[in-house]
Coordinates of C-alpha atoms and ligand atoms in Angstrom, one line a residue:
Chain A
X1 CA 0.0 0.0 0.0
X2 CA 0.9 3.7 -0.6
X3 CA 1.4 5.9 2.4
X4 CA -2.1 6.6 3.5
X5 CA -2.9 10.3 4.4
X6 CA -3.4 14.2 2.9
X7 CA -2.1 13.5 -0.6
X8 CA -4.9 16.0 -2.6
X9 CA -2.6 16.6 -6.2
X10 CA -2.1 13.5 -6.6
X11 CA -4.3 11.5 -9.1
X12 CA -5.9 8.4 -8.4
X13 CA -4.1 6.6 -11.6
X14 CA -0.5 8.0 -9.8
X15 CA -1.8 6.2 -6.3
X16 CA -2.9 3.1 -8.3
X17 CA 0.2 2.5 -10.1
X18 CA 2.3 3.5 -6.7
X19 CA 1.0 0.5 -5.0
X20 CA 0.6 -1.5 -7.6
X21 CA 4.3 -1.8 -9.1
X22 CA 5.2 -2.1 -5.0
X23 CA 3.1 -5.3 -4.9
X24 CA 4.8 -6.6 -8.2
X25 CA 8.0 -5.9 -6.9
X26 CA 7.1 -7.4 -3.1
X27 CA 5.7 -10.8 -4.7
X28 CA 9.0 -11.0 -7.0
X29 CA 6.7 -12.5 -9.6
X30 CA 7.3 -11.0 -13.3
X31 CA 4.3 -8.7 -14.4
X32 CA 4.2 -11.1 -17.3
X33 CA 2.8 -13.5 -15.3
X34 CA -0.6 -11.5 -14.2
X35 CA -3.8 -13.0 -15.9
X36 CA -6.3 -10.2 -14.5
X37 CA -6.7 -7.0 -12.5
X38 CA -9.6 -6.0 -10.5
X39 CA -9.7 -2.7 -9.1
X40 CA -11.6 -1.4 -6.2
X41 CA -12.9 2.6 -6.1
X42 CA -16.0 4.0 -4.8
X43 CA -16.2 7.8 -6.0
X44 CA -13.8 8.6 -8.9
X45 CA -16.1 9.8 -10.6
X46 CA -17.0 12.3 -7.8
X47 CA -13.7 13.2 -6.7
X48 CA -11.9 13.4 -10.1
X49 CA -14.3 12.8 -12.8
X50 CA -13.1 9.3 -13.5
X51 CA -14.9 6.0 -13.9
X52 CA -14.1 3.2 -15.9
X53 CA -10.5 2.5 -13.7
X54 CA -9.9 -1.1 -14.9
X55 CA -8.1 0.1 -18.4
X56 CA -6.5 2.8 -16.7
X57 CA -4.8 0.9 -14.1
X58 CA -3.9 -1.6 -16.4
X59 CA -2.1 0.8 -18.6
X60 CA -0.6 2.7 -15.7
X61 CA 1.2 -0.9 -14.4
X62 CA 2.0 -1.5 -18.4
X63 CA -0.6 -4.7 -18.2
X64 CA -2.0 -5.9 -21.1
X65 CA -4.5 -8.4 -19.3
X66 CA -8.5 -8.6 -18.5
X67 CA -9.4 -5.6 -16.1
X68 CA -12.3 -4.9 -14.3
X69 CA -13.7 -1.8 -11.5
X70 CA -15.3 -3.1 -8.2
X71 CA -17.5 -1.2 -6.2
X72 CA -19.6 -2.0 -3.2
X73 CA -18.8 1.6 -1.5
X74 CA -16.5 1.7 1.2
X75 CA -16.5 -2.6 0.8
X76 CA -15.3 -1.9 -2.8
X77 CA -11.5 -3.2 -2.2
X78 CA -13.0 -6.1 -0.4
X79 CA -14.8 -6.8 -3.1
X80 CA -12.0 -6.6 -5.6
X81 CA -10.0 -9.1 -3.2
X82 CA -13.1 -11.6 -3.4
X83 CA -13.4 -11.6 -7.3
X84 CA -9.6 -12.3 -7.7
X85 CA -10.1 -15.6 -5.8
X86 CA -13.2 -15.9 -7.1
X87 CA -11.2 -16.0 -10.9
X88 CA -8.0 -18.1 -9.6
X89 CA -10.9 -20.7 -8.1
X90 CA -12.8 -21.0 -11.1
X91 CA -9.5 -22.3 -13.2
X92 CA -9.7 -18.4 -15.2
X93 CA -6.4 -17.2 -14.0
X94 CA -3.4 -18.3 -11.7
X95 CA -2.0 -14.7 -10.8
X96 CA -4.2 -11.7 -10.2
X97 CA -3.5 -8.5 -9.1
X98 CA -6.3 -7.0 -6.4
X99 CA -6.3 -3.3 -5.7
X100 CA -8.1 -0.4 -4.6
X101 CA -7.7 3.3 -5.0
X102 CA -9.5 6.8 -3.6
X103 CA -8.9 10.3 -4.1
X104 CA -10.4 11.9 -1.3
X105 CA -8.7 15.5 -0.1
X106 CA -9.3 17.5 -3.5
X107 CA -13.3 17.2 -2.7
X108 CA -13.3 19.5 1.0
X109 CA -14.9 18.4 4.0
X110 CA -18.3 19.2 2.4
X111 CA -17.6 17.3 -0.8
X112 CA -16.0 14.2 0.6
X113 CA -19.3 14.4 2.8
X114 CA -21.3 14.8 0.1
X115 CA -19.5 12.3 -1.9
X116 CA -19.6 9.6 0.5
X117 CA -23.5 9.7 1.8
X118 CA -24.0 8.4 -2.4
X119 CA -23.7 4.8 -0.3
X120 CA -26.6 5.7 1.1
X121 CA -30.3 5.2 -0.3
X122 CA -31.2 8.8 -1.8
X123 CA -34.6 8.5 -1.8
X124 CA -35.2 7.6 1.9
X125 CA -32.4 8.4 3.3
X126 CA -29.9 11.2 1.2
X127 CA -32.6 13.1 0.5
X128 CA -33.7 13.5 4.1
X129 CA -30.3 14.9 5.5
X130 CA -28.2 11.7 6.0
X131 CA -25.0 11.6 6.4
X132 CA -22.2 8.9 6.7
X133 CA -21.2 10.1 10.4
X134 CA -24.8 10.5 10.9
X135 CA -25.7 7.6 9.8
X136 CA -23.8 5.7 12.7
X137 CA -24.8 7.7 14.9
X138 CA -28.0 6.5 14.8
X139 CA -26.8 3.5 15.1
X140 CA -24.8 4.3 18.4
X141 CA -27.4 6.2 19.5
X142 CA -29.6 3.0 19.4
X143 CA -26.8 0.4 20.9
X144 CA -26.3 2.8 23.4
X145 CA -30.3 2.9 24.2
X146 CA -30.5 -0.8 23.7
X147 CA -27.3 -2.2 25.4
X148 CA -26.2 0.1 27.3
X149 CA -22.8 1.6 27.2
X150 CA -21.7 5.2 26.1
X151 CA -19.2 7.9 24.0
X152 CA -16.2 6.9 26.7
X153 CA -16.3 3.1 25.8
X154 CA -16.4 4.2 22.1
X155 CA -13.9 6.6 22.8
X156 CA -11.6 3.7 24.1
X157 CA -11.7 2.2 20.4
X158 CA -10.1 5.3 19.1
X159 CA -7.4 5.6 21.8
X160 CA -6.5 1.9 20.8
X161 CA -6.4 1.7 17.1
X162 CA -4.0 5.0 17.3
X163 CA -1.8 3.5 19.8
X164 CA -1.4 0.7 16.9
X165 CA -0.7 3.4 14.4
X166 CA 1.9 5.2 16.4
X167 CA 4.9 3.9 14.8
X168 CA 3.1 2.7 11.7
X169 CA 4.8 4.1 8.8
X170 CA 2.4 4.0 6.2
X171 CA -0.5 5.6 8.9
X172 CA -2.4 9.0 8.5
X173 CA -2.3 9.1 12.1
X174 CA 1.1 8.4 13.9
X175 CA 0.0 9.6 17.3
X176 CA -1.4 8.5 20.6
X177 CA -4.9 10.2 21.4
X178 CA -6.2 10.3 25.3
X179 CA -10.1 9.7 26.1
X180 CA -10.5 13.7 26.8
X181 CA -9.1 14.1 23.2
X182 CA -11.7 12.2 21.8
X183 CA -15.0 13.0 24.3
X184 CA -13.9 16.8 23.9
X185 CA -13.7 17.1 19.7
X186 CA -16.2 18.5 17.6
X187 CA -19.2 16.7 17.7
X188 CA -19.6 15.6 13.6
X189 CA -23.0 14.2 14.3
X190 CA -23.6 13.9 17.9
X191 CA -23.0 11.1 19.8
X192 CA -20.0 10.8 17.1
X193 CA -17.5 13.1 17.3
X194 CA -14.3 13.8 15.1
X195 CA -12.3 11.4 16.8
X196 CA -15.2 8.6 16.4
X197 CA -14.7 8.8 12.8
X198 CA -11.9 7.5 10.2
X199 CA -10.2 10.5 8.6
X200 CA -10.2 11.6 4.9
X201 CA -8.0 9.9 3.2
X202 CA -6.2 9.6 -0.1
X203 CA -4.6 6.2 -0.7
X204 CA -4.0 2.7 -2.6
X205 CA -3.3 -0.5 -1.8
X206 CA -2.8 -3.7 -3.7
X207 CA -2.1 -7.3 -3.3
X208 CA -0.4 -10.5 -5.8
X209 CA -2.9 -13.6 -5.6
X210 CA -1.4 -16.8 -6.7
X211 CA -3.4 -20.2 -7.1
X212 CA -2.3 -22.9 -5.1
X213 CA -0.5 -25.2 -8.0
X214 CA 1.0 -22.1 -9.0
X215 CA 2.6 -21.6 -6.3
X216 CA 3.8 -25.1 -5.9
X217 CA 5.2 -25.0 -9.7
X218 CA 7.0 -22.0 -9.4
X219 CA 8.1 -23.1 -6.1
X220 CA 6.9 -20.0 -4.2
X221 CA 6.8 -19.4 -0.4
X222 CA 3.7 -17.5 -0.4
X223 CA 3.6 -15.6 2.9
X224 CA -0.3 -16.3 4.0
X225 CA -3.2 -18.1 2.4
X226 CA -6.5 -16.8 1.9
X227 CA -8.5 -19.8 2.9
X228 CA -12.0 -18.4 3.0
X229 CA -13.8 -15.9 1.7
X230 CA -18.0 -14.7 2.4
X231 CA -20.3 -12.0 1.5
X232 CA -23.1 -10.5 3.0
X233 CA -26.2 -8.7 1.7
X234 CA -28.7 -6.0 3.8
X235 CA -30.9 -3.2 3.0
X236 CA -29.5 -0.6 1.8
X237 CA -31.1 1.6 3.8
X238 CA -30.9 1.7 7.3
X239 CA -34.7 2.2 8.4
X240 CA -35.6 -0.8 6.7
X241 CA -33.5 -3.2 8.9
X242 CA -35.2 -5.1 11.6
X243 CA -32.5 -4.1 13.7
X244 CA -30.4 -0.7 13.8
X245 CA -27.7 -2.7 16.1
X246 CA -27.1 -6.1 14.4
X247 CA -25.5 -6.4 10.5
X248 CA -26.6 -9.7 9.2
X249 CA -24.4 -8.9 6.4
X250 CA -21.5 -9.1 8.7
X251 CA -22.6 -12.4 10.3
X252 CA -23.6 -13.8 6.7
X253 CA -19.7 -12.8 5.1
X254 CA -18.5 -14.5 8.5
X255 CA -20.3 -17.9 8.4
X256 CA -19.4 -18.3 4.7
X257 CA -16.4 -17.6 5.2
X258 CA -15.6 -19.4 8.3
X259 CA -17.4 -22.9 6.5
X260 CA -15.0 -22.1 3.3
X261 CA -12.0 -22.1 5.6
X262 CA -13.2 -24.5 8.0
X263 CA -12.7 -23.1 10.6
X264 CA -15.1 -21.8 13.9
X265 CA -14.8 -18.0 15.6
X266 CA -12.7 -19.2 18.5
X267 CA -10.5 -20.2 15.6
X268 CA -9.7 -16.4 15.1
X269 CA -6.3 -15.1 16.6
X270 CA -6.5 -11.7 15.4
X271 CA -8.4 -9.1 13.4
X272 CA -8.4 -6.2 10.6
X273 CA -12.2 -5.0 11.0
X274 CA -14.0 -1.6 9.2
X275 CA -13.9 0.5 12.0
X276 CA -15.1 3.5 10.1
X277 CA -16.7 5.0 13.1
X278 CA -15.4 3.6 16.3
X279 CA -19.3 2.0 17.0
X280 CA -18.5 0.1 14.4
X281 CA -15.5 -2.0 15.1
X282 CA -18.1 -3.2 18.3
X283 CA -21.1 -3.8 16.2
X284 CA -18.3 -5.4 13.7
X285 CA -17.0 -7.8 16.4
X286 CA -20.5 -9.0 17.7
X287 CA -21.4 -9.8 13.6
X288 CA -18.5 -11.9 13.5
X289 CA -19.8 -13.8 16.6
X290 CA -16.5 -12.9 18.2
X291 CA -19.1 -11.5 20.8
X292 CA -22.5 -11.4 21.9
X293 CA -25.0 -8.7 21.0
X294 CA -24.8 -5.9 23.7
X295 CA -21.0 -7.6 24.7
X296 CA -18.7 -5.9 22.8
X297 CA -19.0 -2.3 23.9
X298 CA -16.7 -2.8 26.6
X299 CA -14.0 -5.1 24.9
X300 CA -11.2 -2.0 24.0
X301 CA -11.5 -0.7 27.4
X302 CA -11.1 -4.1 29.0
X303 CA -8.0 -4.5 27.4
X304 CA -9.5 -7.4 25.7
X305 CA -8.7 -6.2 21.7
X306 CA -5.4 -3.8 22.4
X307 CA -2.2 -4.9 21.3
X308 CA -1.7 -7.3 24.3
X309 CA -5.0 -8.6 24.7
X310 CA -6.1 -11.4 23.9
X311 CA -8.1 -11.0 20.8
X312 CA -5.9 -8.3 19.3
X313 CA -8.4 -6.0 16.8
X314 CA -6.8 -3.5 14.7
X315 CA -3.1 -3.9 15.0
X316 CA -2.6 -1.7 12.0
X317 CA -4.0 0.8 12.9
X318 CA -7.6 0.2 11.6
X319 CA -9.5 2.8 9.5
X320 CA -9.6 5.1 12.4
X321 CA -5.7 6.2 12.3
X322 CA -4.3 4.5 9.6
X323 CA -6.7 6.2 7.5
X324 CA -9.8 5.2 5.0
X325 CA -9.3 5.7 1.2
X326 CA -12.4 4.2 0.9
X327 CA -12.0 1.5 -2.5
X328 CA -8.6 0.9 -1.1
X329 CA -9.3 -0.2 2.6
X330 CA -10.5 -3.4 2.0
X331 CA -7.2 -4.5 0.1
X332 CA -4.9 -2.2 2.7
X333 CA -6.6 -4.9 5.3
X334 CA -5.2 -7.6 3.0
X335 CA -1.4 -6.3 3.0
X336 CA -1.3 -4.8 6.8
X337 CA -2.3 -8.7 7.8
X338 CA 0.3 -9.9 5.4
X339 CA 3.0 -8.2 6.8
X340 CA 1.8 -8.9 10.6
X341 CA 1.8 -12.7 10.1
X342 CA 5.1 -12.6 7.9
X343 CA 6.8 -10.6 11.0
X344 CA 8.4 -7.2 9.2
X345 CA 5.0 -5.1 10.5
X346 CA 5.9 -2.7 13.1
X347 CA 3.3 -5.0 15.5
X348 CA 4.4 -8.2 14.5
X349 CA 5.5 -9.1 17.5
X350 CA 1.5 -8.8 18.9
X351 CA 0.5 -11.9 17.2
X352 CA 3.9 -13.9 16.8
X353 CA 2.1 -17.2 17.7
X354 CA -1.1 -16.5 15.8
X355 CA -1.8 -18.8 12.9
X356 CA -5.5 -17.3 11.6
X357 CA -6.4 -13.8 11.0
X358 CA -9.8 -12.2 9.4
X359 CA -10.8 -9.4 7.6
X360 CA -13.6 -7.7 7.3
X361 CA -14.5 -4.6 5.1
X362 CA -18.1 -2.9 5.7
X363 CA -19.6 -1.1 2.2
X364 CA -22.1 2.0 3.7
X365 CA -24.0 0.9 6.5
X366 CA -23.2 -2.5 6.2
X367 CA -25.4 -3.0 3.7
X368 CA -22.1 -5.0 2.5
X369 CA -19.9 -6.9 3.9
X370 CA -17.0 -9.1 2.8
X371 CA -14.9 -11.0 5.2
X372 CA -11.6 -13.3 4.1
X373 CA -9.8 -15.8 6.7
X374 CA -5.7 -15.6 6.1
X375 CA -3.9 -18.5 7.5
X376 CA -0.2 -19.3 7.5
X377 CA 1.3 -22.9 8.7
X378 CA 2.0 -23.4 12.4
Chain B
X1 CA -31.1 16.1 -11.6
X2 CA -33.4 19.0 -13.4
X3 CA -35.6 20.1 -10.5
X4 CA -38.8 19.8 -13.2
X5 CA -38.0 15.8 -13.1
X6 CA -39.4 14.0 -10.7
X7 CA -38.9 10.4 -9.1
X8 CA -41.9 8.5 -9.8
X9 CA -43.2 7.0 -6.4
X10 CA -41.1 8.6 -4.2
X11 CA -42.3 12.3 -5.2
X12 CA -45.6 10.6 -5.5
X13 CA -45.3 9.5 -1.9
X14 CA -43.9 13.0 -0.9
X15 CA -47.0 14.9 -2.4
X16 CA -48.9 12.9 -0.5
X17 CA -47.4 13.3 2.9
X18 CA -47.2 17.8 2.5
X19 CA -51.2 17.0 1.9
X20 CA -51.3 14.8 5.1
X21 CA -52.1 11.6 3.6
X22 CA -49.5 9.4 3.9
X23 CA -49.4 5.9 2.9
X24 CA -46.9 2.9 2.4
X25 CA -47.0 -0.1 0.5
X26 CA -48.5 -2.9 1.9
X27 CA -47.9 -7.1 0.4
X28 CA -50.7 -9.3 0.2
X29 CA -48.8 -11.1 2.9
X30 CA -48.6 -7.9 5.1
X31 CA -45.4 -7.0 4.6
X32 CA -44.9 -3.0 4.5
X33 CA -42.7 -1.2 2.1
X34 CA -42.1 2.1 0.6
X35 CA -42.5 3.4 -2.8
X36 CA -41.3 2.9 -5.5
X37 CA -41.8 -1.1 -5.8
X38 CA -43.0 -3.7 -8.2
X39 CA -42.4 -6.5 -5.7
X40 CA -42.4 -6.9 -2.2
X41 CA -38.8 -6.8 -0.5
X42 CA -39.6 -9.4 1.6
X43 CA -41.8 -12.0 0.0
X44 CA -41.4 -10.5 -3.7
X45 CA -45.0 -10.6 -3.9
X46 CA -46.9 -8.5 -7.1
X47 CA -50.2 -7.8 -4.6
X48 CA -49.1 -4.7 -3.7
X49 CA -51.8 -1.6 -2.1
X50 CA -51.6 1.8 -0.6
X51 CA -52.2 1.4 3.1
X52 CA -52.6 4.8 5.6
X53 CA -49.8 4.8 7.5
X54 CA -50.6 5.7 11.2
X55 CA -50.6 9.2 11.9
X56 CA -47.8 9.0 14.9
X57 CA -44.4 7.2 15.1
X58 CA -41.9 6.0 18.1
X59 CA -38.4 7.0 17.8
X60 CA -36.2 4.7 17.4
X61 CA -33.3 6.9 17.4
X62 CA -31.3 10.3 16.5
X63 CA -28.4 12.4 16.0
X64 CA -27.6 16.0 15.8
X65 CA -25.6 16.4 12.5
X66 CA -23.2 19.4 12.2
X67 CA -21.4 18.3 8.9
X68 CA -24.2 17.9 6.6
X69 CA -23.9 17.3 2.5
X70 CA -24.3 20.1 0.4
X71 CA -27.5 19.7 0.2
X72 CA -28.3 21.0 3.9
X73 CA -24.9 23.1 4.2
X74 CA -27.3 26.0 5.6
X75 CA -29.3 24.3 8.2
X76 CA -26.9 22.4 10.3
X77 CA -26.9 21.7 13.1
X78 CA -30.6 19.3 12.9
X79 CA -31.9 16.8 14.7
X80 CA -32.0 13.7 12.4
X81 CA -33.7 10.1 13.2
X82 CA -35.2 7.0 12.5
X83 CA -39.2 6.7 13.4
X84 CA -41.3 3.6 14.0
X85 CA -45.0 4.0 12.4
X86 CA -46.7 1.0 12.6
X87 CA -44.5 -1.4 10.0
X88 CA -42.8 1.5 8.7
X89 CA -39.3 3.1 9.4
X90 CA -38.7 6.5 8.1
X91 CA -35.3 8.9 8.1
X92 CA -36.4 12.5 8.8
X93 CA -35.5 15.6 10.3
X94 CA -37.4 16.8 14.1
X95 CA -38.2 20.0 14.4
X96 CA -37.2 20.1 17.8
X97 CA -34.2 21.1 20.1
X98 CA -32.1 18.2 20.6
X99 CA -32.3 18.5 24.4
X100 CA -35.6 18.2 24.6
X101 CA -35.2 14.5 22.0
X102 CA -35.1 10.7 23.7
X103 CA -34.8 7.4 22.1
X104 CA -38.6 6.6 22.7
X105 CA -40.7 9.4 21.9
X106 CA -43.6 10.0 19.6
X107 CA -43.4 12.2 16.7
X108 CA -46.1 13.1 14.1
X109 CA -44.8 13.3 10.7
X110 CA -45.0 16.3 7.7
X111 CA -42.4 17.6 5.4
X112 CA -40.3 20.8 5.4
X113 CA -37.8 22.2 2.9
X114 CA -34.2 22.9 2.9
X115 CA -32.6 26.6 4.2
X116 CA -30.1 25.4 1.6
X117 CA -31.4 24.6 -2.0
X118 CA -35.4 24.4 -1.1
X119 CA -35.8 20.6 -1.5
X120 CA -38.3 18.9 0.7
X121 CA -37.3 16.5 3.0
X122 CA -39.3 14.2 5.9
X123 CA -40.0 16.1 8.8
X124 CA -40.9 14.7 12.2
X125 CA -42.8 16.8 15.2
X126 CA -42.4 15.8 19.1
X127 CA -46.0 14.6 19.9
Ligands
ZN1 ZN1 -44.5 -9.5 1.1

């Protein structure tokens, strides 16, 4: 992945091909060798009157191959992940490149605000005032009425996923935040303040995927296998869910993907979730059946999901201080985990023994949601 | 969008609600929905009817939003949140201060227009 942060001249294609040539180069596999590229953006056309990214990309990485845009909103890199194994799995291609790009900074506050509510319903819900922020906070605002809880538990999510960022180099955010810091910011959409919310961010982030036998023929030491993979489907609006607290899509990505993979929650040693807004990272963890509804309010302040806990949630940084480019988060999950499990990510050392990791990407109000299991060998 | 173009069913639904006289959708098999719809979300039935929807919600929850989208750039901060009336969950703005909002409450529902561009959006009204 690129550095993440407040890049606004440069163009989307420029981020693209940034993190794209560095995943080449990581993977030492010639560019030859690619058979497709799926690319993950949410707003180009928004943010720099561009759509149609798959020949673009291509062109900018000098591939001559098969190449496609994904988008499922903030769940569009995600999404560009699952369609390259998707391809390798139906016999189509043996090496794909998976990416995801935003420009963000060039639209303002307003029109990255603006741009970003599009992943909402416009008719029910755009129209009527609805923000991103907003939206979440009516979905705090509920949990909070529902399960109990309030802004200083959610405010222990932010002070954690920034401690992980601290010495992250590729992070928006390399500083530790206090409690006060967060309780006393500007309220964005009250109960969520600034310091709820994942910054603006401009960004890419790509990844190499390599069948199985190609990997055996070509004698590769592929650092991780991605050994499931699930999606998940809601309304896309939020008034129409039977619950404003629960995201079936979540739980439905999670139980395909734990089948595929064969494996149970308990199995799970550590996590990459969307914590766009720090509410959801807890509403993320109880989807995943990591934790009962209602349970996982209190888990950052416990101790339970910081670097030392137990269930460590985050160790990148998460969306909250690494930063969101939104069609690029779901892939930057990908690589972040990579380089935890292979040991040269400043946090390595968190989950030394750990053998399975998940990801899970959210697209609007997790109306989507996409969720792979990585798994390296004991 | 032209502002002369309107969104069949929605704008439909919209008219209806400034005249108060608002309906939902309602399935053979009682499902609710909103308009537009061919089918029902839920059972993808083609029986579909207007149905009065009840003249006061509970809400279900609210925020006060201080970053808005353009469209609402001049009447931030609002009180924004989801309402419960009968089988139906709408998004709207309460015209209310936000002290005075709980998680619970009922509200009576109308429309009102943005300070901003003069688009009319869902209001809700403390009961
Ligand atoms: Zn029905």
């Amino acid at each position: 992945m690129t550095k993440f942060g407040e890049m606004p001249d440069r163009t989307g294609r420029d981020l693209f091909a940034d993190a794209g040539e560095s995943a080449i180069k990581d993977a030492g596999i010639d560019r030859e060798e690619i058979d497709a590229l799926y690319v993950g953006n949410f707003m180009g056309e928004l943010s720099e009157r561009q759509g149609h990214m798959g020949p673009l990309m291509a062109k900018m990485l000098g591939l001559d191959v098969p190449a496609t845009r994904v988008e499922s909103a903030c769940a569009s890199g995600g999404m560009a992940v699952r369609q390259g194994i998707h391809a390798i799995r139906a016999g189509s291609a043996d090496v794909v490149l998976v990416g995801g790009v935003e420009r963000m900074h060039n639209m303002g506050t307003t029109g990255a605000t603006g741009g970003l509510s599009v992943a909402a319903d416009d008719l029910w819900e755009i129209k009527h005032g609805i923000t991103f922020p907003g939206a979440y906070a009516l979905m705090a605002q509920r949990y909070f009425a529902t399960h109990g809880g309030d802004r200083e538990d959610l405010a222990e999510v932010a002070v954690k996923n920034h401690a992980n960022a601290a010495n992250n180099p590729l992070a928006q955010y390399q500083s530790e935040i206090t409690v006060e810091k967060v309780l006393d910011a500007f309220p964005v959409a009250d109960p969520l303040g600034l310091f709820d919310a994942s910054p603006i961010t401009d960004g890419a982030a790509a990844a190499l995927l390599v069948s199985e036998d190609y990997a055996a023929e070509h004698d590769l030491d592929a650092a991780v296998s991605i050994a499931g993979t699930g999606q998940g489907t809601d309304d896309l609006a939020l008034q129409h869910r039977d619950s404003l607290t629960w995201t079936p899509a979540t739980a439905d990505a999670a139980e395909e993907a734990y089948t595929d993979a064969g494996i149970d929650a308990e199995d799970v040693d550590f996590l990459e979730v969307h914590d766009c807004f720090t509410i959801a990272e807890v509403l993320a963890l109880e989807g995943l059946g990591l934790y009962d509804p209602g349970e996982a309010i209190t888990a950052a302040r416990e101790g339970e999901t910081t670097a030392d806990g137990e269930l460590p949630v985050n160790l990148s940084g998460g969306l909250k201080a690494k930063g969101h480019p939104v069609g690029a988060t779901g892939v930057a999950q990908i690589t972040e985990m990579t380089k935890l499990f292979r040991g040269d990510h400043v946090n390595s050392d968190a989950v030394e023994n750990a053998e399975v990791g998940l990801t899970h990407n959210a697209g609007g109000t997790v109306a989507s949601a996409v969720v792979h299991v990585l798994e390296v060998e004991a | 969008m032209s502002e002369e173009v309107r969104d069949d069913g929605y704008d439909d639904f919209m008219d209806a609600l400034e005249e108060g006289d608002p309906y939902y959708i309602e399935c053979a098999n009682g499902h609710a929905s909103l308009p537009p719809r061919r089918l029902c979300p839920e059972c993808a039935s083609d029986d579909l009817e207007e149905a009065a929807l009840p003249e006061t919600g509970e809400l279900l929850t609210y925020n006060v939003t201080h970053v808005p989208t353009p469209a609402f750039a001049d009447d931030v901060p609002f009180v924004l949140g989801i309402a419960e009336f009968g089988d139906v969950r709408l998004t709207g703005q309460i015209r209310a201060e936000s002290e005075d909002v709980e998680v619970g409450e009922s509200v009576s529902i109308g429309t009102d227009v943005s300070e901003t561009n003069g688009e009319r959006y869902i209001a809700f009204d403390l009961a």
